[in-house]
Short mmCIF file of C-alpha atoms in Angstrom, two decimals:
data_model
loop_
_atom_site.label_atom_id
_atom_site.label_comp_id
_atom_site.label_asym_id
_atom_site.label_seq_id
_atom_site.Cartn_x
_atom_site.Cartn_y
_atom_site.Cartn_z
CA UNK P 1 0.00 0.00 0.00
CA UNK P 2 2.91 2.35 0.70
CA UNK P 3 4.83 1.42 -2.42
CA UNK P 4 3.61 4.23 -4.66
CA UNK P 5 2.46 6.75 -2.06
CA UNK P 6 -0.12 9.45 -2.49
CA UNK P 7 -3.07 10.96 -0.71
CA UNK P 8 -6.61 11.97 -1.55
CA UNK P 9 -9.25 14.04 0.23
CA UNK P 10 -12.93 14.50 -0.57
CA UNK P 11 -15.00 17.13 1.21
CA UNK P 12 -18.67 17.98 1.12
CA UNK P 13 -20.03 21.49 1.17
CA UNK P 14 -23.35 23.21 0.57
CA UNK P 15 -24.65 21.62 -2.64
CA UNK P 16 -21.07 21.19 -3.75
CA UNK P 17 -18.17 18.81 -3.45
CA UNK P 18 -14.41 18.97 -3.72
CA UNK P 19 -11.88 16.21 -4.38
CA UNK P 20 -8.16 16.79 -4.09
CA UNK P 21 -5.12 14.62 -4.61
CA UNK P 22 -1.38 14.97 -4.75
CA UNK P 23 0.53 14.37 -7.97
CA UNK P 24 3.43 12.19 -6.92
CA UNK P 25 4.16 8.87 -8.54
CA UNK P 26 6.85 7.13 -6.55
CA UNK P 27 8.63 3.79 -6.34
CA UNK P 28 9.19 3.54 -2.61
CA UNK P 29 11.70 6.31 -1.96
CA UNK P 30 12.32 7.25 -5.60
CA UNK P 31 10.03 9.86 -7.18
CA UNK P 32 9.28 8.75 -10.71
CA UNK P 33 6.59 11.17 -11.89
CA UNK P 34 5.10 14.53 -10.95
CA UNK P 35 1.91 14.45 -12.95
CA UNK P 36 -0.12 11.55 -11.61
CA UNK P 37 -3.40 12.70 -10.11
CA UNK P 38 -5.24 9.86 -8.49
CA UNK P 39 -8.75 11.13 -9.28
CA UNK P 40 -10.81 10.16 -12.30
CA UNK P 41 -13.96 11.75 -13.59
CA UNK P 42 -16.47 9.10 -14.50
CA UNK P 43 -19.62 11.11 -14.93
CA UNK P 44 -20.84 14.67 -15.24
CA UNK P 45 -20.89 15.07 -11.49
CA UNK P 46 -18.99 12.09 -10.09
CA UNK P 47 -15.39 11.34 -9.30
CA UNK P 48 -13.54 8.27 -8.16
CA UNK P 49 -10.26 8.70 -6.33
CA UNK P 50 -7.94 5.93 -5.22
CA UNK P 51 -4.70 5.53 -3.33
CA UNK P 52 -2.52 2.47 -3.11
CA UNK P 53 -0.82 0.45 -5.79
CA UNK P 54 -0.87 2.53 -8.97
CA UNK P 55 -1.22 -0.48 -11.23
CA UNK P 56 -4.34 -1.56 -9.37
CA UNK P 57 -5.62 2.02 -9.47
CA UNK P 58 -5.34 2.09 -13.26
CA UNK P 59 -6.95 -1.34 -13.64
CA UNK P 60 -9.78 -0.55 -11.28
CA UNK P 61 -10.47 2.66 -13.17
CA UNK P 62 -10.83 0.68 -16.41
CA UNK P 63 -13.08 -1.88 -14.71
CA UNK P 64 -15.30 0.91 -13.39
CA UNK P 65 -15.56 2.50 -16.84
CA UNK P 66 -16.52 -0.89 -18.28
CA UNK P 67 -19.27 -1.46 -15.74
CA UNK P 68 -20.51 2.11 -15.96
CA UNK P 69 -20.75 2.09 -19.75
CA UNK P 70 -22.73 -1.14 -19.68
CA UNK P 71 -25.03 0.32 -17.03
CA UNK P 72 -25.69 3.51 -18.96
CA UNK P 73 -26.34 1.80 -22.30
CA UNK P 74 -28.62 -0.84 -20.78
CA UNK P 75 -30.52 1.39 -18.37
CA UNK P 76 -30.41 4.45 -20.65
CA UNK P 77 -29.59 6.78 -17.79
CA UNK P 78 -26.63 8.03 -15.83
CA UNK P 79 -25.78 6.14 -12.69
CA UNK P 80 -26.51 7.51 -9.24
CA UNK P 81 -23.55 7.76 -6.82
CA UNK P 82 -25.05 5.31 -4.34
CA UNK P 83 -25.55 2.66 -7.01
CA UNK P 84 -21.93 2.99 -8.07
CA UNK P 85 -20.78 2.60 -4.47
CA UNK P 86 -22.81 -0.59 -4.13
CA UNK P 87 -21.49 -1.99 -7.42
CA UNK P 88 -17.90 -1.17 -6.54
CA UNK P 89 -18.17 -2.55 -3.03
CA UNK P 90 -19.48 -5.84 -4.40
CA UNK P 91 -16.78 -5.99 -7.04
CA UNK P 92 -13.98 -5.37 -4.53
CA UNK P 93 -15.26 -8.12 -2.25
CA UNK P 94 -15.40 -10.55 -5.16
CA UNK P 95 -11.62 -10.37 -5.04
CA UNK P 96 -11.61 -11.26 -1.36
CA UNK P 97 -8.58 -13.52 -1.60
CA UNK P 98 -6.61 -11.55 -4.16
CA UNK P 99 -7.67 -8.01 -3.48
CA UNK P 100 -7.06 -4.83 -5.41
CA UNK P 101 -4.60 -3.03 -3.17
CA UNK P 102 -6.41 0.30 -3.27
CA UNK P 103 -8.50 2.41 -0.97
CA UNK P 104 -11.16 4.08 -3.02
CA UNK P 105 -13.17 7.22 -2.49
CA UNK P 106 -16.40 7.84 -4.40
CA UNK P 107 -17.57 11.44 -4.50
CA UNK P 108 -20.65 12.52 -6.40
CA UNK P 109 -23.47 15.03 -6.49
CA UNK P 110 -26.94 13.54 -6.28
CA UNK P 111 -29.92 14.74 -8.30
CA UNK P 112 -31.05 16.84 -5.36
CA UNK P 113 -27.63 18.53 -5.40
CA UNK P 114 -26.61 16.95 -2.12
CA UNK P 115 -23.05 15.64 -2.07
CA UNK P 116 -22.37 11.97 -1.43
CA UNK P 117 -18.89 10.95 -0.30
CA UNK P 118 -17.83 7.53 0.72
CA UNK P 119 -14.62 5.66 1.28
CA UNK P 120 -13.95 1.97 0.85
CA UNK P 121 -11.18 -0.21 2.12
CA UNK P 122 -9.35 -2.95 0.22
CA UNK P 123 -12.27 -5.35 0.43
CA UNK P 124 -15.03 -2.89 -0.27
CA UNK P 125 -16.27 -2.06 3.21
CA UNK P 126 -18.02 1.28 2.81
CA UNK P 127 -17.96 4.22 5.13
CA UNK P 128 -20.17 7.18 4.31
CA UNK P 129 -19.65 10.63 5.69
CA UNK P 130 -21.41 13.92 5.29
CA UNK P 131 -18.23 15.85 6.06
CA UNK P 132 -15.05 14.54 4.49
CA UNK P 133 -13.14 11.36 3.71
CA UNK P 134 -9.41 10.85 3.33
CA UNK P 135 -7.19 8.13 2.04
CA UNK P 136 -3.47 7.61 1.51
CA UNK P 137 -0.12 7.28 3.21
CA UNK P 138 -0.69 10.37 5.38
CA UNK P 139 -4.33 9.56 6.13
CA UNK P 140 -3.87 9.61 9.89
CA UNK P 141 -2.61 13.20 9.91
CA UNK P 142 -5.17 14.16 7.26
CA UNK P 143 -8.00 12.97 9.50
CA UNK P 144 -6.82 15.29 12.23
CA UNK P 145 -6.24 18.23 9.89
CA UNK P 146 -9.59 17.93 8.13
CA UNK P 147 -11.43 17.54 11.41
CA UNK P 148 -9.95 20.83 12.46
CA UNK P 149 -10.67 22.85 9.32
CA UNK P 150 -13.93 21.43 8.00
CA UNK P 151 -17.13 23.23 8.83
CA UNK P 152 -20.67 22.69 7.57
CA UNK P 153 -22.32 24.66 4.78
CA UNK P 154 -19.22 25.78 2.89
CA UNK P 155 -19.65 27.39 -0.52
CA UNK P 156 -17.39 26.31 -3.44
CA UNK P 157 -14.74 29.03 -2.94
CA UNK P 158 -14.35 28.39 0.76
CA UNK P 159 -14.43 24.66 0.20
CA UNK P 160 -11.60 24.97 -2.31
CA UNK P 161 -9.45 26.94 0.16
CA UNK P 162 -10.13 24.50 2.96
CA UNK P 163 -9.42 21.36 0.99
CA UNK P 164 -6.25 22.82 -0.54
CA UNK P 165 -5.02 23.81 2.92
CA UNK P 166 -5.67 20.36 4.29
CA UNK P 167 -3.98 18.61 1.38
CA UNK P 168 -0.88 20.78 1.57
CA UNK P 169 -0.57 20.48 5.34
CA UNK P 170 -1.04 16.74 5.25
CA UNK P 171 1.31 15.96 2.38
CA UNK P 172 4.05 18.33 3.59
CA UNK P 173 5.02 16.09 6.49
CA UNK P 174 4.77 12.91 4.43
CA UNK P 175 7.68 12.02 2.21
CA UNK P 176 5.62 9.66 0.07
CA UNK P 177 3.01 12.28 -0.90
CA UNK P 178 3.16 15.73 -2.36
CA UNK P 179 5.06 17.09 -5.36
CA UNK P 180 2.07 19.16 -6.47
CA UNK P 181 -1.66 18.95 -5.99
CA UNK P 182 -4.86 19.08 -7.99
CA UNK P 183 -8.39 19.93 -6.88
CA UNK P 184 -11.73 19.37 -8.61
CA UNK P 185 -14.67 21.39 -7.35
CA UNK P 186 -18.03 19.93 -8.34
CA UNK P 187 -21.07 22.12 -8.00
CA UNK P 188 -24.37 22.68 -9.74
CA UNK P 189 -22.57 24.83 -12.33
CA UNK P 190 -20.19 22.08 -13.33
CA UNK P 191 -16.68 21.01 -12.51
CA UNK P 192 -13.73 23.35 -11.98
CA UNK P 193 -10.18 22.06 -11.87
CA UNK P 194 -7.34 23.87 -10.14
CA UNK P 195 -3.70 23.03 -9.62
CA UNK P 196 -1.90 23.64 -6.38
CA UNK P 197 1.67 24.74 -5.90
CA UNK P 198 3.23 22.78 -3.06
CA UNK P 199 6.65 21.98 -1.68
CA UNK P 200 8.45 19.91 -4.30
CA UNK P 201 9.98 17.41 -1.99
CA UNK V 1 -36.64 -13.54 -43.90
CA UNK V 2 -40.25 -13.23 -44.97
CA UNK V 3 -41.28 -12.24 -41.48
CA UNK V 4 -38.85 -9.36 -41.55
CA UNK V 5 -40.44 -8.27 -44.80
CA UNK V 6 -43.66 -7.70 -42.91
CA UNK V 7 -42.26 -5.94 -39.88
CA UNK V 8 -41.55 -2.35 -38.99
CA UNK V 9 -39.86 -0.09 -41.52
CA UNK V 10 -36.40 1.11 -40.63
CA UNK V 11 -34.48 3.55 -42.79
CA UNK V 12 -31.00 4.91 -42.28
CA UNK V 13 -29.15 7.62 -44.21
CA UNK V 14 -25.54 8.74 -43.90
CA UNK V 15 -25.27 12.50 -44.16
CA UNK V 16 -22.29 14.83 -43.95
CA UNK V 17 -22.59 15.73 -40.27
CA UNK V 18 -24.07 12.51 -38.96
CA UNK V 19 -26.42 9.62 -39.53
CA UNK V 20 -30.20 9.58 -39.21
CA UNK V 21 -32.22 6.46 -38.52
CA UNK V 22 -36.00 6.35 -38.53
CA UNK V 23 -38.01 3.42 -37.21
CA UNK V 24 -41.69 2.76 -37.26
CA UNK V 25 -43.33 1.95 -33.97
CA UNK V 26 -46.80 0.85 -32.92
CA UNK V 27 -49.18 3.62 -32.03
CA UNK V 28 -49.94 2.88 -28.38
CA UNK V 29 -50.94 4.96 -25.43
CA UNK V 30 -47.81 4.93 -23.36
CA UNK V 31 -48.85 4.96 -19.70
CA UNK V 32 -45.56 6.58 -18.72
CA UNK V 33 -45.88 9.51 -21.08
CA UNK V 34 -43.64 10.20 -24.02
CA UNK V 35 -40.80 7.75 -24.17
CA UNK V 36 -37.38 9.38 -24.21
CA UNK V 37 -35.76 6.36 -25.70
CA UNK V 38 -36.48 4.78 -29.02
CA UNK V 39 -38.17 1.40 -28.86
CA UNK V 40 -36.30 -0.15 -31.70
CA UNK V 41 -33.06 1.79 -31.90
CA UNK V 42 -30.49 0.76 -29.33
CA UNK V 43 -27.25 2.34 -28.22
CA UNK V 44 -24.40 -0.13 -28.29
CA UNK V 45 -21.70 2.27 -27.17
CA UNK V 46 -21.30 6.02 -27.19
CA UNK V 47 -20.44 5.97 -30.87
CA UNK V 48 -22.61 3.17 -32.30
CA UNK V 49 -26.38 2.81 -32.59
CA UNK V 50 -28.32 -0.09 -33.95
CA UNK V 51 -31.88 -0.19 -35.27
CA UNK V 52 -33.67 -3.53 -35.46
CA UNK V 53 -36.41 -4.71 -37.75
CA UNK V 54 -38.18 -8.02 -37.31
CA UNK V 55 -38.46 -10.07 -34.14
CA UNK V 56 -37.34 -7.56 -31.54
CA UNK V 57 -36.98 -10.16 -28.76
CA UNK V 58 -34.47 -11.96 -31.00
CA UNK V 59 -32.56 -8.73 -31.40
CA UNK V 60 -32.20 -8.22 -27.64
CA UNK V 61 -29.80 -11.14 -27.26
CA UNK V 62 -27.57 -9.85 -30.03
CA UNK V 63 -27.66 -6.28 -28.71
CA UNK V 64 -26.69 -7.43 -25.19
CA UNK V 65 -23.82 -9.42 -26.57
CA UNK V 66 -22.69 -6.53 -28.76
CA UNK V 67 -22.72 -4.16 -25.79
CA UNK V 68 -20.55 -6.43 -23.71
CA UNK V 69 -18.14 -7.01 -26.58
CA UNK V 70 -17.84 -3.27 -27.19
CA UNK V 71 -16.89 -2.70 -23.55
CA UNK V 72 -14.43 -5.58 -23.50
CA UNK V 73 -12.70 -4.20 -26.57
CA UNK V 74 -12.51 -0.80 -24.89
CA UNK V 75 -11.05 -2.35 -21.74
CA UNK V 76 -8.31 -4.18 -23.62
CA UNK V 77 -7.39 -1.56 -26.22
CA UNK V 78 -8.55 1.63 -24.43
CA UNK V 79 -10.11 2.71 -27.71
CA UNK V 80 -13.62 2.65 -29.15
CA UNK V 81 -14.48 -0.52 -31.06
CA UNK V 82 -14.54 -0.08 -34.85
CA UNK V 83 -18.07 -0.22 -36.28
CA UNK V 84 -17.22 -3.01 -38.70
CA UNK V 85 -15.94 -5.18 -35.88
CA UNK V 86 -19.19 -4.93 -33.96
CA UNK V 87 -21.11 -5.81 -37.11
CA UNK V 88 -18.85 -8.81 -37.68
CA UNK V 89 -19.41 -9.97 -34.10
CA UNK V 90 -23.20 -9.75 -34.47
CA UNK V 91 -23.16 -11.46 -37.85
CA UNK V 92 -20.91 -14.30 -36.71
CA UNK V 93 -23.52 -15.24 -34.12
CA UNK V 94 -26.35 -14.94 -36.64
CA UNK V 95 -24.49 -17.21 -39.03
CA UNK V 96 -23.89 -19.87 -36.38
CA UNK V 97 -27.63 -20.24 -35.92
CA UNK V 98 -28.10 -20.92 -39.61
CA UNK V 99 -25.70 -23.81 -39.24
CA UNK V 100 -26.53 -25.63 -36.05
CA UNK V 101 -29.12 -28.31 -35.80
CA UNK V 102 -32.42 -27.70 -34.11
CA UNK V 103 -32.15 -23.92 -33.86
CA UNK V 104 -33.88 -21.37 -36.00
CA UNK V 105 -32.06 -18.32 -37.32
CA UNK V 106 -32.51 -14.90 -35.74
CA UNK V 107 -35.49 -13.27 -37.44
CA UNK V 108 -34.11 -9.79 -37.33
CA UNK V 109 -32.26 -7.36 -39.58
CA UNK V 110 -30.12 -4.58 -38.24
CA UNK V 111 -29.00 -1.19 -39.42
CA UNK V 112 -25.81 -0.47 -37.48
CA UNK V 113 -24.66 3.15 -37.64
CA UNK V 114 -21.56 4.56 -36.06
CA UNK V 115 -18.40 6.57 -36.29
CA UNK V 116 -14.81 5.60 -35.80
CA UNK V 117 -11.57 7.40 -36.34
CA UNK V 118 -10.31 5.23 -39.20
CA UNK V 119 -13.37 5.10 -41.44
CA UNK V 120 -15.59 7.96 -40.37
CA UNK V 121 -19.36 7.64 -40.47
CA UNK V 122 -20.56 4.20 -41.48
CA UNK V 123 -23.86 2.43 -41.96
CA UNK V 124 -24.09 -1.35 -42.17
CA UNK V 125 -27.04 -3.50 -42.96
CA UNK V 126 -27.27 -7.11 -41.73
CA UNK V 127 -29.85 -9.80 -42.30
CA UNK V 128 -30.81 -13.15 -40.73
CA UNK V 129 -28.24 -15.12 -42.66
CA UNK V 130 -25.42 -13.10 -41.19
CA UNK V 131 -24.35 -11.27 -44.33
CA UNK V 132 -23.58 -7.62 -43.95
CA UNK V 133 -22.63 -4.80 -46.25
CA UNK V 134 -21.92 -1.11 -45.96
CA UNK V 135 -24.43 1.39 -47.28
CA UNK V 136 -24.84 5.11 -47.65
CA UNK V 137 -28.59 4.80 -47.31
CA UNK V 138 -30.50 1.62 -46.54
CA UNK V 139 -34.02 0.48 -45.80
CA UNK V 140 -35.12 -2.71 -44.05
CA UNK V 141 -38.45 -4.07 -42.92
CA UNK V 142 -41.64 -3.92 -44.95
CA UNK V 143 -41.51 -2.42 -48.44
CA UNK V 144 -37.74 -2.45 -48.17
CA UNK V 145 -37.23 -3.05 -51.89
CA UNK V 146 -39.45 -0.13 -52.85
CA UNK V 147 -37.96 2.12 -50.19
CA UNK V 148 -34.46 1.17 -51.22
CA UNK V 149 -35.15 2.17 -54.82
CA UNK V 150 -36.59 5.49 -53.66
CA UNK V 151 -33.43 6.04 -51.64
CA UNK V 152 -31.31 5.28 -54.69
CA UNK V 153 -33.13 8.04 -56.56
CA UNK V 154 -33.23 10.57 -53.77
CA UNK V 155 -29.79 10.13 -52.22
CA UNK V 156 -27.02 12.45 -53.32
CA UNK V 157 -23.49 12.62 -51.98
CA UNK V 158 -22.89 15.47 -49.53
CA UNK V 159 -26.39 15.54 -48.17
CA UNK V 160 -26.46 17.41 -44.90
CA UNK V 161 -28.52 16.28 -41.92
CA UNK V 162 -31.60 18.38 -42.68
CA UNK V 163 -31.74 17.21 -46.28
CA UNK V 164 -31.38 13.61 -45.13
CA UNK V 165 -34.25 14.14 -42.69
CA UNK V 166 -36.46 15.49 -45.44
CA UNK V 167 -35.70 12.45 -47.61
CA UNK V 168 -36.69 10.23 -44.67
CA UNK V 169 -39.94 12.09 -44.15
CA UNK V 170 -40.75 11.89 -47.85
CA UNK V 171 -40.55 8.12 -47.81
CA UNK V 172 -42.27 7.54 -44.49
CA UNK V 173 -45.08 10.00 -45.01
CA UNK V 174 -46.29 7.98 -47.96
CA UNK V 175 -46.54 4.93 -45.78
CA UNK V 176 -48.08 6.50 -42.72
CA UNK V 177 -50.05 9.38 -44.16
CA UNK V 178 -50.93 10.72 -40.76
CA UNK V 179 -50.69 14.04 -39.00
CA UNK V 180 -49.68 12.33 -35.79
CA UNK V 181 -46.31 11.52 -37.29
CA UNK V 182 -44.44 11.48 -34.01
CA UNK V 183 -46.68 8.76 -32.64
CA UNK V 184 -45.62 6.23 -35.23
CA UNK V 185 -42.09 7.24 -36.16
CA UNK V 186 -38.98 7.44 -34.00
CA UNK V 187 -36.04 9.35 -35.41
CA UNK V 188 -32.64 8.99 -33.84
CA UNK V 189 -29.70 11.16 -34.82
CA UNK V 190 -26.03 10.37 -34.47
CA UNK V 191 -24.39 13.76 -34.85
CA UNK V 192 -20.70 14.45 -35.25
CA UNK V 193 -19.61 17.92 -34.24
CA UNK V 194 -16.42 19.78 -35.18
CA UNK V 195 -14.54 18.51 -32.18
CA UNK V 196 -15.23 14.92 -33.30
CA UNK V 197 -17.59 14.39 -30.39
CA UNK V 198 -20.53 12.12 -30.99
CA UNK V 199 -23.99 12.96 -29.75
CA UNK V 200 -26.77 10.42 -30.01
CA UNK V 201 -30.28 11.67 -29.45
CA UNK V 202 -33.85 10.95 -30.29
CA UNK V 203 -35.89 13.74 -31.84
CA UNK V 204 -38.76 14.80 -29.65
CA UNK V 205 -42.36 15.40 -30.59
CA UNK V 206 -42.03 19.03 -31.68
CA UNK V 207 -39.02 18.39 -33.85
CA UNK V 208 -40.64 15.48 -35.62
CA UNK V 209 -43.84 17.40 -36.22
CA UNK V 210 -41.92 20.39 -37.56
CA UNK V 211 -40.27 18.12 -40.09
CA UNK V 212 -43.60 17.09 -41.49
CA UNK V 213 -44.91 20.62 -41.88
#
């Protein structure tokens, strides 16, 4: 799990959502790449973010796209976040004895504009939260940082500042995360993407 | 094959900016209101649609299989499946059933329309035996021979979407001869915009009625 490094945060605000990740791609202590965000947009208003083994992250992303495309062509509609969480949780548990070494975060905006964020462990055990979820090598410190800075009812601008702060603070102390950051802010108007300048070590 | 010759009309035309497919449907009172999806035109992937004529239940098996194959191709190659390949996959299955003992062939013809980066906009027509061929404009279902000859006369190269739609209406209006055109005809457009993005949509009631007038 600590081979590639990385960290991801998802935070819920007032009818909006933000997902942030660092950009480091490492091989234990060696930093291989500086442009590897661990978040993937799968829908108009939904993101999946994963930390862990990068190979499994890439494969899981392709599996999710496969299942999602089949769902949308068969059901002729876009998937709801909760349905995706259920599908993914089931899929991860199907590999109970040879798991995908990833911790996933699903973040999406429902039809009623309420954010849904959820984290899953290696085997697909879900944990929903109305506030924030974190994942990655510095997750323990991120939990503490986010707990401190998150408050309810944040608008997109404030949410962006808060999540960027938390990501930078968390990844600064962790040698396996960092080297740049990226944030996606999902709101009723659409998705905005911003890059963060961080310590490059 | 004869049963397909008595089933719903389906016509497809390749135009410069996209492909139009019109299918005939039964005039029924839909308890759920106007259907946003076509009954007989199915999306196989974001860049391929498929209209069926004949025994629609037979077509469902082939469509399901085609959908799964399209996604598996995308998973392996991380690229959209070429239109011809999907048609070949469907036709291989159709052909097997003309060969094996104790099973009847699929009583359904397809018009498969799609876009890929190597060959652009394509329209293929398949029949129960599993033969397929590429067309610029094709008609299947009842009166297909007559409709095909009308298409041969009316089709010109470099038709744009609106002209193709008017050709479609010309043919179908003769058959239906009704002011409630939208109740019996479904028109689905596969539109290619300048950024090479594909948009598949069904024309709604107002658009269809405006075509007729």
